[in-house]
Tab-separated table of C-alpha atoms and ligand atoms in Angstrom:
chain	number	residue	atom	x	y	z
A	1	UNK	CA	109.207	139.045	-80.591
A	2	UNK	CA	107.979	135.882	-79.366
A	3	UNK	CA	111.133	134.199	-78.579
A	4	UNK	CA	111.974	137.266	-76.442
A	5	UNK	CA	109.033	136.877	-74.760
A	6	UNK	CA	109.995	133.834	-73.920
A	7	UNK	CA	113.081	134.664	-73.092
A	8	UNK	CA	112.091	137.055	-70.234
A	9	UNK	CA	109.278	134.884	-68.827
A	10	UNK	CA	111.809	131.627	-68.263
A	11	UNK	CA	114.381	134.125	-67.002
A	12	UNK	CA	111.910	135.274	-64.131
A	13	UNK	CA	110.752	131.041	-63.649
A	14	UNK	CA	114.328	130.783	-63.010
A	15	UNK	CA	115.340	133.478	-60.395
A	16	UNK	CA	114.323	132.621	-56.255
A	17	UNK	CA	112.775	135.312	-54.620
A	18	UNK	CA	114.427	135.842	-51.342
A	19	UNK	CA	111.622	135.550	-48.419
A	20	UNK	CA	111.434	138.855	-46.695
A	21	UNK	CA	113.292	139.072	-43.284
A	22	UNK	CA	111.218	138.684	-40.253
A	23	UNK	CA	111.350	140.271	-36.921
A	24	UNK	CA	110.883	137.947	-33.812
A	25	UNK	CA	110.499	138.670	-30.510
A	26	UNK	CA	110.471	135.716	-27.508
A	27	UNK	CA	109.804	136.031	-24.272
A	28	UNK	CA	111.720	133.284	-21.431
A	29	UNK	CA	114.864	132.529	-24.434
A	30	UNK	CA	117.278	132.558	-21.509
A	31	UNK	CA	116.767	128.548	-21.430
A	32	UNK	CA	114.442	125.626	-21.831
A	33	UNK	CA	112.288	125.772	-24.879
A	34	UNK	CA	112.672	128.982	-25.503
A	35	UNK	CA	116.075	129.055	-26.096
A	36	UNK	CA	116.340	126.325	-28.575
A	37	UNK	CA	113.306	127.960	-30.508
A	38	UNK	CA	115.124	131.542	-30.540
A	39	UNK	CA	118.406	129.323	-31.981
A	40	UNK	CA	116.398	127.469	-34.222
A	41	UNK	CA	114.819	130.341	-35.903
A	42	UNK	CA	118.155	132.330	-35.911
A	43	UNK	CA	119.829	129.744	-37.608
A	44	UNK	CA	117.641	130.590	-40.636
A	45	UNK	CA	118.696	133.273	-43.264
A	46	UNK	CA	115.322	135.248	-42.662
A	47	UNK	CA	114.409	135.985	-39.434
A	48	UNK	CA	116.023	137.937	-36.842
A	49	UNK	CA	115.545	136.806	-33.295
A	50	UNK	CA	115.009	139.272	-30.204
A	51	UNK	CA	115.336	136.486	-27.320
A	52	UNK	CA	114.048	137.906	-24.142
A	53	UNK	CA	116.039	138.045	-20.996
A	54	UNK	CA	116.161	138.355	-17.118
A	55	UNK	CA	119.877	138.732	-16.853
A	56	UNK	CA	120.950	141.565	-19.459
A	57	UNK	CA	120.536	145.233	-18.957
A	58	UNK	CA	120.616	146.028	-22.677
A	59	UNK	CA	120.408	144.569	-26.016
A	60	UNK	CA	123.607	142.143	-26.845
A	61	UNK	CA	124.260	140.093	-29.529
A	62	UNK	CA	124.055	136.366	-29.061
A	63	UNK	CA	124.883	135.358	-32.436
A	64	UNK	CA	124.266	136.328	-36.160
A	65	UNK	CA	120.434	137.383	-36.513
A	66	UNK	CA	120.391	136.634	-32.257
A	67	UNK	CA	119.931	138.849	-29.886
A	68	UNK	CA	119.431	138.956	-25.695
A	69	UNK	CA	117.270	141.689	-25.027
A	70	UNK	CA	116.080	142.210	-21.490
A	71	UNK	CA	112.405	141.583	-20.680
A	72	UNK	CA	111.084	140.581	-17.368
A	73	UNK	CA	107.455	139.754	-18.205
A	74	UNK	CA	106.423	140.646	-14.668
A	75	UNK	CA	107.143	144.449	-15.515
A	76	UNK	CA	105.146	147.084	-17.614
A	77	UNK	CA	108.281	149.126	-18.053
A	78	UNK	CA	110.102	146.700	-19.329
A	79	UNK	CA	107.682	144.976	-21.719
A	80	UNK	CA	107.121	148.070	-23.286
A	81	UNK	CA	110.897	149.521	-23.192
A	82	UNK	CA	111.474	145.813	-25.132
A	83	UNK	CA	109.319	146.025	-27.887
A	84	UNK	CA	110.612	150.325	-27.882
A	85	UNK	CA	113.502	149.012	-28.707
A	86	UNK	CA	112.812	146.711	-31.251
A	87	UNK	CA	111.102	148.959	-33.257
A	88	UNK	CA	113.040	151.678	-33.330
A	89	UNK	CA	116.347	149.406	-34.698
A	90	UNK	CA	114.209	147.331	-37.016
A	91	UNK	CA	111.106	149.343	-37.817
A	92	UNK	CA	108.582	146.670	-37.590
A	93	UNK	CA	107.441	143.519	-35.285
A	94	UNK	CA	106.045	140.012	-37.330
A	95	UNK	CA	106.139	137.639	-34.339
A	96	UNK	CA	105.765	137.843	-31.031
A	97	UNK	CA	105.968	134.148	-29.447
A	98	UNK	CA	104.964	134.502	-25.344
A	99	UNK	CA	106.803	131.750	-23.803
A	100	UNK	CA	108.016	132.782	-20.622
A	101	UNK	CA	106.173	130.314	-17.869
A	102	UNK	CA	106.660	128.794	-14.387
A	103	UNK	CA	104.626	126.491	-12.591
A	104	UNK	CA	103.478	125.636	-8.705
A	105	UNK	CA	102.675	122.777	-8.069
A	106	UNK	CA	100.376	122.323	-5.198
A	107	UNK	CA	96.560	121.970	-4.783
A	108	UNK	CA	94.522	125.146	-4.564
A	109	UNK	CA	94.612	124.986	-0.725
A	110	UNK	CA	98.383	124.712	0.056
A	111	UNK	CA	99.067	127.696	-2.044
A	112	UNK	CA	99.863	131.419	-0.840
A	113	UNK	CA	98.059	134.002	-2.443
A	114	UNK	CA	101.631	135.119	-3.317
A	115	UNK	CA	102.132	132.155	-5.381
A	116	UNK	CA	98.824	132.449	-7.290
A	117	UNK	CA	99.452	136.130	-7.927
A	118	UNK	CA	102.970	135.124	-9.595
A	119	UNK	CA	102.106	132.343	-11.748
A	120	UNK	CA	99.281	134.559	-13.120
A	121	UNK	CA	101.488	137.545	-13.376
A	122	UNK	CA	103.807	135.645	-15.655
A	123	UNK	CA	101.699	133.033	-17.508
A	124	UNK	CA	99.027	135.416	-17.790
A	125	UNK	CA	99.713	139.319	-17.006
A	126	UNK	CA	102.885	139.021	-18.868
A	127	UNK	CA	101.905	137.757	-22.121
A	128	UNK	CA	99.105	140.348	-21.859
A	129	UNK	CA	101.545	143.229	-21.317
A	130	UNK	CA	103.849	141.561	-24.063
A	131	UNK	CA	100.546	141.871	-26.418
A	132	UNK	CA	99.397	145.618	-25.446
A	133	UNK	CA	102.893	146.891	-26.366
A	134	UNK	CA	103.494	145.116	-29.603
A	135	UNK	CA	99.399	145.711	-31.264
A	136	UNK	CA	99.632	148.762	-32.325
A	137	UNK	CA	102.091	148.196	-34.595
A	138	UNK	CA	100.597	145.349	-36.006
A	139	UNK	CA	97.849	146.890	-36.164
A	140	UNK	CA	99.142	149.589	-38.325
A	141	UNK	CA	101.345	147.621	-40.201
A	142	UNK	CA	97.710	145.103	-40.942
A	143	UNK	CA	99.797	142.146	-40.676
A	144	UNK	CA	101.315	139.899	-37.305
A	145	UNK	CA	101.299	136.710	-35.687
A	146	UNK	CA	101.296	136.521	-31.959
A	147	UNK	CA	102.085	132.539	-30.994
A	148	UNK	CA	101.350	131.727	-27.203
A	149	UNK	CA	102.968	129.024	-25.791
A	150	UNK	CA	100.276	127.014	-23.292
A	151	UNK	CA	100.529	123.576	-22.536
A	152	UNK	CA	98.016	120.712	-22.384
A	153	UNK	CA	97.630	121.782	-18.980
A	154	UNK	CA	95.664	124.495	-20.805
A	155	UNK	CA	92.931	122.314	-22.372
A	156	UNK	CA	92.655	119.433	-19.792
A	157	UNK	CA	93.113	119.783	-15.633
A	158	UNK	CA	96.004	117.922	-13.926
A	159	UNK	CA	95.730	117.026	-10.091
A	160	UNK	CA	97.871	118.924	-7.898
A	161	UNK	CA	98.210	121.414	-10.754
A	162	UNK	CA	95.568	124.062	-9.603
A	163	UNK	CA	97.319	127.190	-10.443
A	164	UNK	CA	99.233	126.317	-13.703
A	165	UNK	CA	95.948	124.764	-15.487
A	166	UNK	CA	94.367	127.765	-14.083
A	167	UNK	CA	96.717	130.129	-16.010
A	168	UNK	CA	96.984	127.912	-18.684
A	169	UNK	CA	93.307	127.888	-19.528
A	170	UNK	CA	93.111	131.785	-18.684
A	171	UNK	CA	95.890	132.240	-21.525
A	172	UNK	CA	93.735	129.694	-24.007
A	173	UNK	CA	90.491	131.970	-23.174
A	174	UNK	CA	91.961	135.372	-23.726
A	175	UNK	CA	93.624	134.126	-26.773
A	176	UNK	CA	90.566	132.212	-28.436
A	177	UNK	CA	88.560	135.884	-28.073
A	178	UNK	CA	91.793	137.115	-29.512
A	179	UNK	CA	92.048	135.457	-32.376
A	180	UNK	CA	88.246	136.455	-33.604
A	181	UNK	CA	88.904	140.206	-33.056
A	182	UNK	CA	92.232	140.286	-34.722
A	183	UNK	CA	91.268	138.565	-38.107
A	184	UNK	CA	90.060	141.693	-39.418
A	185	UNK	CA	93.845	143.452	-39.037
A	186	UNK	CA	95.685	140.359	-40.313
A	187	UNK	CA	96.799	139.280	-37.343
A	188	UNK	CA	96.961	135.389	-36.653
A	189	UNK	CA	96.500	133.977	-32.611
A	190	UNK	CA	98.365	130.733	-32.516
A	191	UNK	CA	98.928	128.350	-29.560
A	192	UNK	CA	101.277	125.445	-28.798
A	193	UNK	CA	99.927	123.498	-26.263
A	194	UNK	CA	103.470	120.991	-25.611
A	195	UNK	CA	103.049	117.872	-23.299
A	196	UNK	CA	106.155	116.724	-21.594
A	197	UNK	CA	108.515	118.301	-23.343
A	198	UNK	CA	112.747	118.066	-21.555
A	199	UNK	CA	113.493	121.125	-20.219
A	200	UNK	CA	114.591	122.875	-16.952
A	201	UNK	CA	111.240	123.725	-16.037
A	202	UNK	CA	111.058	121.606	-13.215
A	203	UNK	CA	114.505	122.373	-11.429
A	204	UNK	CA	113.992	126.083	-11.640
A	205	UNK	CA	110.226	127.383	-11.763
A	206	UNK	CA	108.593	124.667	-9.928
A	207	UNK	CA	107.674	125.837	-6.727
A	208	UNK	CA	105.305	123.722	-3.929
A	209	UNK	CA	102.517	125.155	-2.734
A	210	UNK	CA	103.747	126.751	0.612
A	211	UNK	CA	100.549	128.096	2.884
A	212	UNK	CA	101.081	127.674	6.171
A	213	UNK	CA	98.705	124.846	7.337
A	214	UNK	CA	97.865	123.215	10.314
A	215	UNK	CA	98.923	119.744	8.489
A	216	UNK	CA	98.931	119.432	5.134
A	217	UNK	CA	96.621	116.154	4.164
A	218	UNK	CA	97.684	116.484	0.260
A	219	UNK	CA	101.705	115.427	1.207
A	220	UNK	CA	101.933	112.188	-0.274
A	221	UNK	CA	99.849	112.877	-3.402
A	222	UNK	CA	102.153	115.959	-4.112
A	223	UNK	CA	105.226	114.137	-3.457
A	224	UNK	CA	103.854	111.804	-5.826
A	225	UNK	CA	102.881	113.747	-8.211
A	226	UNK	CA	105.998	116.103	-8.338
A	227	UNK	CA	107.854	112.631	-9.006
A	228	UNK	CA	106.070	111.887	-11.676
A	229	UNK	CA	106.124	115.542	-13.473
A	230	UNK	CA	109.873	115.148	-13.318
A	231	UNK	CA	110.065	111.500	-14.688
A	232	UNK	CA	107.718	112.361	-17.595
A	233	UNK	CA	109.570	115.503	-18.234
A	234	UNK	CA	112.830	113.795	-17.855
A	235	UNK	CA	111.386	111.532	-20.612
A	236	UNK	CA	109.605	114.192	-22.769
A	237	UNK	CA	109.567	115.349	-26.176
A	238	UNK	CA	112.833	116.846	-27.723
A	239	UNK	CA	112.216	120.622	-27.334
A	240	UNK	CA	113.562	121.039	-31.041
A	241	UNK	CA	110.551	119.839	-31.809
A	242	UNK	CA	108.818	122.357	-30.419
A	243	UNK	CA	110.983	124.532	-32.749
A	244	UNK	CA	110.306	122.785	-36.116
A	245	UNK	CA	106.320	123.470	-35.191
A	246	UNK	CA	107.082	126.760	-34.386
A	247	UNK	CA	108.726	127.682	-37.226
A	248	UNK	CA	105.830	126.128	-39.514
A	249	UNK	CA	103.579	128.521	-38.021
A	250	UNK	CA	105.812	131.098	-38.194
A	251	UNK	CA	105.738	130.055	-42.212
A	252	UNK	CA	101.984	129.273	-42.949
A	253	UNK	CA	99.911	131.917	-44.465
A	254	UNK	CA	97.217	130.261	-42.547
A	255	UNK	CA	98.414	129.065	-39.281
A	256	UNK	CA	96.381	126.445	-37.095
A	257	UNK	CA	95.144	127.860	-34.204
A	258	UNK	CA	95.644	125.102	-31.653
A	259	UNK	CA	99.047	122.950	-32.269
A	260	UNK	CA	99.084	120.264	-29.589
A	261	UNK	CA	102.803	118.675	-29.955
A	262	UNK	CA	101.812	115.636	-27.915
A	263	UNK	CA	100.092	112.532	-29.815
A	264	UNK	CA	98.531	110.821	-26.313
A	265	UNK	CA	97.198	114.213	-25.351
A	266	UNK	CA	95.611	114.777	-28.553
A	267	UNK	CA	93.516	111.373	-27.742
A	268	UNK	CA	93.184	112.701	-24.518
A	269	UNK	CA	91.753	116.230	-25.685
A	270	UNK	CA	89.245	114.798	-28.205
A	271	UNK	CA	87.710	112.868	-25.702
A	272	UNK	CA	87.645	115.786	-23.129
A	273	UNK	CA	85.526	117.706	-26.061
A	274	UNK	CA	83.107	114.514	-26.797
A	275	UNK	CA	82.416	113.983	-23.227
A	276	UNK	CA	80.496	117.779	-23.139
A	277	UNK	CA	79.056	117.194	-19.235
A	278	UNK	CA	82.735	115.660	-18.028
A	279	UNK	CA	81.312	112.728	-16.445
A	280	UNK	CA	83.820	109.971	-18.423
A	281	UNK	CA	87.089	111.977	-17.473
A	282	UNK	CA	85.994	112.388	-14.030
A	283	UNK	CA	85.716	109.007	-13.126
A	284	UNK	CA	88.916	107.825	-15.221
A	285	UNK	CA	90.442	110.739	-13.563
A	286	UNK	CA	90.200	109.715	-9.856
A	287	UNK	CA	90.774	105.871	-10.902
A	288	UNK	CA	94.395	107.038	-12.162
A	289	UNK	CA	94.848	109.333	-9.011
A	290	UNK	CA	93.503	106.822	-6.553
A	291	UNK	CA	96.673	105.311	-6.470
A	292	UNK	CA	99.155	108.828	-5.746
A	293	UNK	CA	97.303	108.951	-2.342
A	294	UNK	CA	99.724	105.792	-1.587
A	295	UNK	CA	102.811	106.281	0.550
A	296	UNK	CA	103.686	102.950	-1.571
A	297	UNK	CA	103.429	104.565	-5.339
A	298	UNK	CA	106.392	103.579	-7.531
A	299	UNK	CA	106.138	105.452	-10.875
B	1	NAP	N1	108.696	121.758	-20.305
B	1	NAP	C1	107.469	121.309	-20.490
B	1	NAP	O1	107.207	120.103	-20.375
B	1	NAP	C2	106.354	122.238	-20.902
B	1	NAP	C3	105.145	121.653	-21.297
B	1	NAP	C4	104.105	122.484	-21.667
B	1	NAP	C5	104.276	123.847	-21.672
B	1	NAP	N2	105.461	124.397	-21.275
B	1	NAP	C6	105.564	125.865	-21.307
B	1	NAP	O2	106.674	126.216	-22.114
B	1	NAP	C7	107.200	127.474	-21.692
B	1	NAP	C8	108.694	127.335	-21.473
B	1	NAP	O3	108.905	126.379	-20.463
B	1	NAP	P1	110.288	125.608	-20.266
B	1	NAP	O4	109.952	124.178	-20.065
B	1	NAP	O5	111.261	125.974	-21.284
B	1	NAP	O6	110.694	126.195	-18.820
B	1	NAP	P2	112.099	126.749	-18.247
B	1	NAP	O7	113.224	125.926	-18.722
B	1	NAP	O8	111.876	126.854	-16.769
B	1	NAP	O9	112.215	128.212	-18.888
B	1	NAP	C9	111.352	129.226	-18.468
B	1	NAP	C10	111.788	130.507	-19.127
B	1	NAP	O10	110.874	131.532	-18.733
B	1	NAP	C11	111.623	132.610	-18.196
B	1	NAP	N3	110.863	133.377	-17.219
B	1	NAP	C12	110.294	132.984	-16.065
B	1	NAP	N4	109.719	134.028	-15.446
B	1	NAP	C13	109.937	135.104	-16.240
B	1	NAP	C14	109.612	136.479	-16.157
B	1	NAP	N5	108.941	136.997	-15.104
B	1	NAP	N6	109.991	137.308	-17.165
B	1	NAP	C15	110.676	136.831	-18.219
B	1	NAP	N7	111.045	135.546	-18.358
B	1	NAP	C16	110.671	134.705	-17.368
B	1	NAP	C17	112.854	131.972	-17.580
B	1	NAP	O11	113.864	132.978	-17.433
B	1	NAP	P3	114.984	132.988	-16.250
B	1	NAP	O12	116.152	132.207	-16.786
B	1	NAP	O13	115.280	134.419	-16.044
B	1	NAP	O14	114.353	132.335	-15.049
B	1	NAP	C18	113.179	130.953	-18.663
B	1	NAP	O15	113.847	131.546	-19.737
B	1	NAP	C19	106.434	127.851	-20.417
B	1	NAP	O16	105.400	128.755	-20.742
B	1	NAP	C20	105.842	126.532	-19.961
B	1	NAP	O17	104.670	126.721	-19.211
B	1	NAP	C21	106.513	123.614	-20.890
């Protein structure tokens, strides 16, 4: 009797258990970070990738466990019709990672009201609608992670970068209340808060601040500064990166919270949060701007 025993128990510390296969659904996949995350996580055996898309009318299939569905963040309809659709071929949602950004770049004053509405109604508006249509089934289901891509420019302000810290930090705040009203259903708030990271975020969703002024005093600084944004992109962090941490949340029983992906902004961020009345990072601040006011600058 005892050597069957034993027989059955090292049988069962020999067999795997195959990890159970979980949904995903991406916003912004088309390119950039996105993209490689949604390939990254299809290329695994257990999860099956919805990768949201601008440019398709219907659900195709990319690759094996990839597909494009359409979702333009901008649009109830279709944030809802998405995550419809999801459910109804795969039953159930276990991730829903907001990516989909653009930035302006611009101080507050040069920008149309235009512009602020649409960086807020994608960095902001959409990942809200993205989050109202997937809830209540993961609600129901008492389990779900919702991972929200921000940016450093979500914890710390960047000159000339008015309107995408502003919907930055807006995405941080609604997802910190978030994540202390969800515990109770199972449902984990996660951000990743890249630096640079190389992607085509600068060539295609980078728009400068275009209100019609009398003369626009901020020219050189924003000429400066948009140089510099592209060299430091240009020179960023691999975006598979970005992937590998995702996936680790994605894995975790107990994700972090905050995942900054950036080692200098972490040094950057601690001392944002020991300096409580700002005074330190004001005064560094405006000694490493100083110089962008020069027609003369050379990154
Ligand atoms: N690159 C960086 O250094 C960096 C650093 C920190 C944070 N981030 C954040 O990372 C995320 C991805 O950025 P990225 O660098 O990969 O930029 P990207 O290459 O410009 O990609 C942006 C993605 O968002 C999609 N998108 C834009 N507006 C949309 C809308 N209304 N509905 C649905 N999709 C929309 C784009 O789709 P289309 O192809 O249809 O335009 C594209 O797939 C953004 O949230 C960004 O703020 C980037």
């Amino acid at each position: 009797m005892r050597s069957f025993i034993f027989l059955i128990l090292s049988f069962f510390s020999t067999m795997t258990f195959a990890a159970p296969t979980q949904v995903i659904v991406i916003t912004g996949a088309s390119r950039g970070i996105g993209k490689v995350i949604a390939e990254h996580l299809a290329s695994k055996e257990n999860y099956r990738v919805y990768a949201g898309y601008r440019s398709v009318d219907s659900i195709k299939v990319l690759k094996e466990r990839l597909f494009a569905i359409p979702i333009d963040v901008q649009d109830n309809s279709s944030c809802q019709n998405a995550i419809n659709m999801v459910l109804s071929r795969e039953g159930h949602i276990d991730v829903l990672i907001n990516n989909a950004g653009c930035g302006i770049l611009g101080p507050v004053e040069t920008v149309t009201m235009e512009q602020v509405h649409k960086i807020f109604n994608t960095n902001v508006y959409g990942a809200i609608r993205m989050i109202q249509a997937v809830l209540p089934n993961m609600r129901a289901q008492k389990s779900g992670k919702i991972i929200n891509v921000s940016s450093v420019a979500g914890l710390q302000g960047l000159a000339c970068w008015d309107m995408y810290c502003s919907s930055k930090f807006a995405l941080e705040g609604l997802s910190e209340s978030m994540a202390l009203t969800l515990a109770p259903f199972n449902i984990h708030i996660s951000m990743i808060e890249p630096g640079p990271v190389v992607s085509d975020f600068m060539d295609h969703s980078t728009e400068v601040g275009n209100r019609n002024m009398m003369s626009n005093p901020y020219q050189i600084l924003v000429k400066n500064r948009l140089n510099q944004l592209c060299k430091s992109l240009n020179e960023g962090q691999d975006p598979k990166e970005v992937a590998l941490l995702t996936e680790e949340i994605i894995q975790s029983p107990t994700p972090h919270f905050r995942n900054l992906t950036n080692e200098a902004a972490k040094d950057r961020v601690k001392k944002k949060y020991n300096d409580l009345n700002f005074d330190n990072i004001i005064t560094e601040g405006i000694i490493h701007i100083t110089p962008l006011w020069s027609e003369d600058f050379k990154n």
